[in-house]
mmCIF file of C-alpha atoms in Angstrom:
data_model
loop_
_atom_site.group_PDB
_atom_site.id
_atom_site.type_symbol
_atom_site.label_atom_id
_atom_site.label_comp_id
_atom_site.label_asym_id
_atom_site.label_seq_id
_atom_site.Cartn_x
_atom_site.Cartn_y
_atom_site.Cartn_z
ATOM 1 C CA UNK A 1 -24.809 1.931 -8.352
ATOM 2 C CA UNK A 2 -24.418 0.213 -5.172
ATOM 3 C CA UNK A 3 -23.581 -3.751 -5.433
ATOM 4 C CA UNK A 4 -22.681 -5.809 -3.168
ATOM 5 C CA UNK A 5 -21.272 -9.529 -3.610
ATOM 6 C CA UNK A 6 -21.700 -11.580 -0.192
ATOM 7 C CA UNK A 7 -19.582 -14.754 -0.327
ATOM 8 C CA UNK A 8 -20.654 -17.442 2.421
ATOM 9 C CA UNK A 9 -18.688 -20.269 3.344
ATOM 10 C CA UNK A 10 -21.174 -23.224 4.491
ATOM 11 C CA UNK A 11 -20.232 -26.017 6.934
ATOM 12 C CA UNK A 12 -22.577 -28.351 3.901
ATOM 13 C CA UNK A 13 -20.507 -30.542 1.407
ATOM 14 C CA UNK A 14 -21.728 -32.535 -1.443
ATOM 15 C CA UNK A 15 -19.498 -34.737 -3.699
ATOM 16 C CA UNK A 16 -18.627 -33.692 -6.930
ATOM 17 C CA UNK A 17 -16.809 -35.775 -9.672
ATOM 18 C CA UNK A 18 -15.649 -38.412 -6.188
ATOM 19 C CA UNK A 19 -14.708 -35.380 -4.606
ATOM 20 C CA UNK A 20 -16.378 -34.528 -1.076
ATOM 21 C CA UNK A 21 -16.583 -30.323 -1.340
ATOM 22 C CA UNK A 22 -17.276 -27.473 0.206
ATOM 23 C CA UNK A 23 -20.544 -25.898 -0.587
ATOM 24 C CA UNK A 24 -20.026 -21.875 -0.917
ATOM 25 C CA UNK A 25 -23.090 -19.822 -0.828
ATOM 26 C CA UNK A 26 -22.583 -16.102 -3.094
ATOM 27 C CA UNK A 27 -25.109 -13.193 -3.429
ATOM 28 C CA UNK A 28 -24.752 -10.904 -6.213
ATOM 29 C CA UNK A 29 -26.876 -7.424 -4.876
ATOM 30 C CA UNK A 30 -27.454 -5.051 -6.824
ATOM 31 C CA UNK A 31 -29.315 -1.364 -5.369
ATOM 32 C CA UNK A 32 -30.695 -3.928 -3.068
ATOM 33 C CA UNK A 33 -31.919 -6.765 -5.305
ATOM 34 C CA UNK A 34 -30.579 -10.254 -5.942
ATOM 35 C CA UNK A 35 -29.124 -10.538 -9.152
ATOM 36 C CA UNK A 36 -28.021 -13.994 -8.539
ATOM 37 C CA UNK A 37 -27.502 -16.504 -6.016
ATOM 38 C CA UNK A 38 -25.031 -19.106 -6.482
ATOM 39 C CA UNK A 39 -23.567 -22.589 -4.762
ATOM 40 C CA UNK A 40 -19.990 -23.461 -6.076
ATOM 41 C CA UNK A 41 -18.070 -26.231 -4.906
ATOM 42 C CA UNK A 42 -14.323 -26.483 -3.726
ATOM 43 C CA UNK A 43 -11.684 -28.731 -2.468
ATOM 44 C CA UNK A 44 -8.357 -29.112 -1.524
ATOM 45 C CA UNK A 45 -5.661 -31.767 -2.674
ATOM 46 C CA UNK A 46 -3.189 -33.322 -0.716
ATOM 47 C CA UNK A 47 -0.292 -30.553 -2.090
ATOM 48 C CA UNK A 48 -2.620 -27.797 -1.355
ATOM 49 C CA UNK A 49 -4.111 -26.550 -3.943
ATOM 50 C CA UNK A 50 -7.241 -25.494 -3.993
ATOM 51 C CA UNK A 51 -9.771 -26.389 -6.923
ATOM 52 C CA UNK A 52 -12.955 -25.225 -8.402
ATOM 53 C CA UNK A 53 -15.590 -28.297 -9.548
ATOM 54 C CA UNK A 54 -18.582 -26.760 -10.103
ATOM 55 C CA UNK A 55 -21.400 -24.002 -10.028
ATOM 56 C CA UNK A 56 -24.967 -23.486 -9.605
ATOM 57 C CA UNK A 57 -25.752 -19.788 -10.435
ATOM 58 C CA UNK A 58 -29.386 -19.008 -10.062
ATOM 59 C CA UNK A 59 -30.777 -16.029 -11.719
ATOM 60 C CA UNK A 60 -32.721 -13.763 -10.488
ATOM 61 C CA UNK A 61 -35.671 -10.668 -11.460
ATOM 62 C CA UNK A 62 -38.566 -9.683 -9.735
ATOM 63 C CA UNK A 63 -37.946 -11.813 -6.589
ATOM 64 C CA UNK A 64 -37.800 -14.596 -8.788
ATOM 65 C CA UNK A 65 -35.705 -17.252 -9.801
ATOM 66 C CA UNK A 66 -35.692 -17.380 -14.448
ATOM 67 C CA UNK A 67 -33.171 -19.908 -14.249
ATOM 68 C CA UNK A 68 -29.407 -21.284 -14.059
ATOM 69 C CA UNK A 69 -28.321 -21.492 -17.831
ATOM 70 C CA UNK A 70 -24.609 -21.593 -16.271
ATOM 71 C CA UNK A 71 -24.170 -24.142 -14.418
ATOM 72 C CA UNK A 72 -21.768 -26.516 -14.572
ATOM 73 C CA UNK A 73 -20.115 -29.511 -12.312
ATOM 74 C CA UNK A 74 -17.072 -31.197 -12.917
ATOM 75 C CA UNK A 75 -17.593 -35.048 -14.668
ATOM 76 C CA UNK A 76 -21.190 -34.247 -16.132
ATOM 77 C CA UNK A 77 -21.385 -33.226 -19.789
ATOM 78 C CA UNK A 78 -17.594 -33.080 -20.481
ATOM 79 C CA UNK A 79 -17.043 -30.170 -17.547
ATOM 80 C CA UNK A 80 -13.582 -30.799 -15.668
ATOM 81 C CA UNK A 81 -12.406 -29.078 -12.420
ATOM 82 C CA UNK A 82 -9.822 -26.480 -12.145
ATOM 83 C CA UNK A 83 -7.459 -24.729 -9.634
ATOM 84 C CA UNK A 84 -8.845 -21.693 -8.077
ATOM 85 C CA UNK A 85 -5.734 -21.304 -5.932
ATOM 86 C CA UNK A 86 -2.171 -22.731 -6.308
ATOM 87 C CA UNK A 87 -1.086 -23.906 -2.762
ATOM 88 C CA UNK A 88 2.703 -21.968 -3.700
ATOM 89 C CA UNK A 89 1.564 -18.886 -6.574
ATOM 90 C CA UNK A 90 5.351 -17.820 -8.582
ATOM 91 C CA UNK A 91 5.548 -15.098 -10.786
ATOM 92 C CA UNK A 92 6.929 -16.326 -14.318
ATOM 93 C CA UNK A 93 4.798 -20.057 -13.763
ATOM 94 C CA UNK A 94 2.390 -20.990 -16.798
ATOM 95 C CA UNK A 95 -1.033 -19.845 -16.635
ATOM 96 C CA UNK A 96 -3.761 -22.550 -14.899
ATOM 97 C CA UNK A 97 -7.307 -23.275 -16.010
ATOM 98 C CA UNK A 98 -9.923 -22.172 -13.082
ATOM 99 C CA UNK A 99 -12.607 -24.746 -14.834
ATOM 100 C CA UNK A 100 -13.657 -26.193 -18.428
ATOM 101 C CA UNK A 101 -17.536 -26.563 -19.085
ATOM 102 C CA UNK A 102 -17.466 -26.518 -23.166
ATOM 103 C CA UNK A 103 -21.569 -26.565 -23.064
ATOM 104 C CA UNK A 104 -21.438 -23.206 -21.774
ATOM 105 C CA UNK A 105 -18.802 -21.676 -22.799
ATOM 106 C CA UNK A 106 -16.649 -21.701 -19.914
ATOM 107 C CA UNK A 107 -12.872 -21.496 -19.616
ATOM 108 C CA UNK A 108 -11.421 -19.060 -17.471
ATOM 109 C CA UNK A 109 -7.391 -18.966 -17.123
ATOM 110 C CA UNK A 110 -5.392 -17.283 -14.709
ATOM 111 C CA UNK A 111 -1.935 -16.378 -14.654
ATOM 112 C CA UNK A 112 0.586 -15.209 -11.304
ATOM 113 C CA UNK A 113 1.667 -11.889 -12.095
ATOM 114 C CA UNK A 114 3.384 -10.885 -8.426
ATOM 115 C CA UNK A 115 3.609 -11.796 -4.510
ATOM 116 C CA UNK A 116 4.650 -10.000 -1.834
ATOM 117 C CA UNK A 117 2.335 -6.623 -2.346
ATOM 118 C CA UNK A 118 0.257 -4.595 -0.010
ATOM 119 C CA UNK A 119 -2.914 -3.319 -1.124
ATOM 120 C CA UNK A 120 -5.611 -1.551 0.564
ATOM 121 C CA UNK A 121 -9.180 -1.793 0.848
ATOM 122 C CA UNK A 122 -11.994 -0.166 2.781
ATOM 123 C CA UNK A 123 -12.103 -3.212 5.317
ATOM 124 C CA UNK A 124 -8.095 -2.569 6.147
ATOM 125 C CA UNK A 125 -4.686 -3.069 4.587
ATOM 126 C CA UNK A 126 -3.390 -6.303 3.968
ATOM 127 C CA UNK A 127 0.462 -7.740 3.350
ATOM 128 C CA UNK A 128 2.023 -10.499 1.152
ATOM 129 C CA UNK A 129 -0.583 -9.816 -1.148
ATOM 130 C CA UNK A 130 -0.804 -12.249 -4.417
ATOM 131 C CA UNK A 131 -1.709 -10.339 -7.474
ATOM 132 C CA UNK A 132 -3.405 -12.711 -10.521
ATOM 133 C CA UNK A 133 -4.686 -11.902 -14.167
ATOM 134 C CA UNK A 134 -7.815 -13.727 -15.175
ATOM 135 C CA UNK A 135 -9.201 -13.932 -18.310
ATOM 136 C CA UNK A 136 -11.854 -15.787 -20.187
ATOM 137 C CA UNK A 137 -10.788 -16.889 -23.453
ATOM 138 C CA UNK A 138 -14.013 -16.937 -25.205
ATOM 139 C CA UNK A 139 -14.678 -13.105 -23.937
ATOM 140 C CA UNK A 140 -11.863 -11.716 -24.662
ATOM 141 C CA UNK A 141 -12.633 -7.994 -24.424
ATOM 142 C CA UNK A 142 -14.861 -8.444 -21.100
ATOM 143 C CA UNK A 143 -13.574 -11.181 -19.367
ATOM 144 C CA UNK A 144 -10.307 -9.861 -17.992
ATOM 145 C CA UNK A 145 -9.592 -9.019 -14.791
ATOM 146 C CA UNK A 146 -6.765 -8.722 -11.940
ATOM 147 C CA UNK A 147 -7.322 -9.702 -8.444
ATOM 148 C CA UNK A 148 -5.716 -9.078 -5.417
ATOM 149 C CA UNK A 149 -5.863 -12.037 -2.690
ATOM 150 C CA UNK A 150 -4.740 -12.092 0.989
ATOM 151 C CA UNK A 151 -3.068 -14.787 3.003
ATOM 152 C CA UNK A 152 -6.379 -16.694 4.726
ATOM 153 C CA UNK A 153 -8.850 -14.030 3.687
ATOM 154 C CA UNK A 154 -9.117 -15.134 -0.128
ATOM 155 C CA UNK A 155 -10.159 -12.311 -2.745
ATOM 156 C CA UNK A 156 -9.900 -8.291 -1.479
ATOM 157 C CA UNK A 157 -9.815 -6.733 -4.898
ATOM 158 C CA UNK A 158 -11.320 -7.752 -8.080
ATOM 159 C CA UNK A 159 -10.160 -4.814 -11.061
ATOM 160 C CA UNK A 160 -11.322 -5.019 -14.819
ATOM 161 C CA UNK A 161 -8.794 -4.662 -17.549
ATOM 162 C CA UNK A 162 -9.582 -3.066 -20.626
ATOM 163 C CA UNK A 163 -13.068 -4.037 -22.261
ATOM 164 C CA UNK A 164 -16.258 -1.487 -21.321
ATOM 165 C CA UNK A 165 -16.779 -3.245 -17.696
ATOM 166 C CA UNK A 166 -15.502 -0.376 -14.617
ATOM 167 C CA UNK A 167 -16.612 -1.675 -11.643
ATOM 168 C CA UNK A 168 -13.862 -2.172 -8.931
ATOM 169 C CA UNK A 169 -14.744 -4.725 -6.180
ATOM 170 C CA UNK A 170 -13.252 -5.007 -2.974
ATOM 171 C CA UNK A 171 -13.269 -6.506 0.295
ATOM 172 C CA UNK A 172 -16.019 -4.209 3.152
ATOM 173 C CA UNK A 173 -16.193 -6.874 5.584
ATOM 174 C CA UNK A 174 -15.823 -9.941 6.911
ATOM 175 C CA UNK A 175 -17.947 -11.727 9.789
ATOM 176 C CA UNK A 176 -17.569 -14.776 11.014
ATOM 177 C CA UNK A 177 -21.237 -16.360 12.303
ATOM 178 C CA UNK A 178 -22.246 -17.880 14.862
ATOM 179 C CA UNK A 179 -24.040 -21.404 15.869
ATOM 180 C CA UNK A 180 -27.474 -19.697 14.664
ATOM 181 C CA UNK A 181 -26.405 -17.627 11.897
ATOM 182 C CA UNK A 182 -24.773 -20.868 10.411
ATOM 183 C CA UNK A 183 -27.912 -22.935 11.103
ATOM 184 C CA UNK A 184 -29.637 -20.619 9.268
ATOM 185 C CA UNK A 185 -27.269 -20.219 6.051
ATOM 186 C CA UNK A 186 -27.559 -23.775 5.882
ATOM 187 C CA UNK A 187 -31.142 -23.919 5.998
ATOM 188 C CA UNK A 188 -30.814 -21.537 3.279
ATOM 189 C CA UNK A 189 -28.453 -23.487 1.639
ATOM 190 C CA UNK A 190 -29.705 -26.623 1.547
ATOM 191 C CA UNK A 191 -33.574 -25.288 0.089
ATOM 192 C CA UNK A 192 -31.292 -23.636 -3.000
ATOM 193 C CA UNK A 193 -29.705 -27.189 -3.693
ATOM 194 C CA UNK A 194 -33.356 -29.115 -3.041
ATOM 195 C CA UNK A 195 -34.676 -26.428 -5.833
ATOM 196 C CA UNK A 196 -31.452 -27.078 -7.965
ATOM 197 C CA UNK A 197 -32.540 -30.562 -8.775
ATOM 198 C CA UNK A 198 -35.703 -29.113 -10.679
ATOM 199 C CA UNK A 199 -34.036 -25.759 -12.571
ATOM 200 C CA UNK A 200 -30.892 -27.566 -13.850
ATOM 201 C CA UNK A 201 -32.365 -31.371 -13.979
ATOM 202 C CA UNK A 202 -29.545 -32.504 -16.848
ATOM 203 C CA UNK A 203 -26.574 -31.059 -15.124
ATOM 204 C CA UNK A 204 -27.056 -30.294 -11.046
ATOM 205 C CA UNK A 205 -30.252 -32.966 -11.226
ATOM 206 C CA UNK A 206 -27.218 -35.540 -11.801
ATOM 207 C CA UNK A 207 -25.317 -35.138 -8.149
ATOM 208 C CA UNK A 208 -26.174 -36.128 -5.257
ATOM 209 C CA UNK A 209 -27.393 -33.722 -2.205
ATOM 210 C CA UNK A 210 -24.844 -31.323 0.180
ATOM 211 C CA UNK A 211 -25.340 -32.766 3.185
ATOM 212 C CA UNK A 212 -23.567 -31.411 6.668
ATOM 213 C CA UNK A 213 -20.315 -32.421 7.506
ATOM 214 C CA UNK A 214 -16.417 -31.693 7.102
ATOM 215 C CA UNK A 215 -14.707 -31.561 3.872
ATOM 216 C CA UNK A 216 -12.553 -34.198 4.598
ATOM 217 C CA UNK A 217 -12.998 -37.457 7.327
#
């Protein structure tokens, strides 16, 4: 079946936990329809690292929205942030939580398993490739995958591991928009985080709004 995941980085932030993040905009597609549609939030600290604080997953059936039952931001309800990217990945470190949300469940690990590879994907091939397992503890024979990510690209391969998922996802494309197309994402943007405030009113009703602007001053 044809799926598509479109990952959108915003120039919106919106402060999470004291943290001023990035707002990311993500489009799960599926034979054309929109499974879900999703804000996360991320940050970097001052070694590097880049962390995960929260998400917003709307979804999605019949062109409308049923609800965000998953969402979670870091300081509200006993949810904590987590690294999505070590600034300096080693083979043979401990695994590192990618978020903790105990209300829903939530408490995905991952683990450096190599650097250095080249992998290929439809888009091109890519060098000094950083190869990670990621699991989810509490869904343990579904929620394991490894993923491939490239030097300022991100994630260009997402494989399952075991468990009855198959899908392989990876990297098609990658555009870089302009002054409209980025006045319209945030548009876009900014009308999924006004109608956050009413579908998740305990969790996402409790931060304040993305607003434009940098990351950092």
């Amino acid at each position: 079946q044809p799926h598509q995941v479109i990952t959108t980085i915003t120039d919106l932030t919106k402060v999470i936990d004291g943290v001023r993040s990035v707002v990311i905009w993500e489009r799960d597609i599926n034979e054309g329809r929109l499974l879900e549609g999703e804000l996360a939030f991320q940050a970097q600290d001052d070694d590097g690292n880049v962390w995960n604080l929260g998400e917003y997953p709307e979804e999605w059936s019949g062109g409308r929205v049923e609800g965000a039952p998953d969402t979670w931001i870091a300081g509200i309800a006993g949810a904590s942030g987590g690294i999505m990217m070590r600034a300096a990945p080693r083979p043979g470190t401990p695994s590192y939580r990618q978020g903790f949300a105990p209300t829903i469940e939530f408490a995905d690990r991952a683990k450096v398993l190599r650097t250095g590879l080249r992998d290929c994907v439809p888009l091109r091939c890519f060098t000094h490739v950083l190869l990670t397992d990621e699991t989810n503890p509490n869904e343990p024979g579904d929620g394991h995958q490894h993923k491939f990510y490239a030097p300022g690209i991100g994630p260009i391969r997402a494989a399952p591991v075991g468990g009855h998922e198959r899908e392989v996802l990876v990297l098609t494309r990658i555009d870089r928009l302009g002054p409209d197309e980025l006045a319209t994402v945030r548009r876009r943007a900014l009308r999924i985080d006004k109608r956050a405030y009413t579908v998740s009113r305990r969790v996402y009703g409790r931060t304040p709004p993305a607003v434009p602007g940098p990351a950092t001053p």
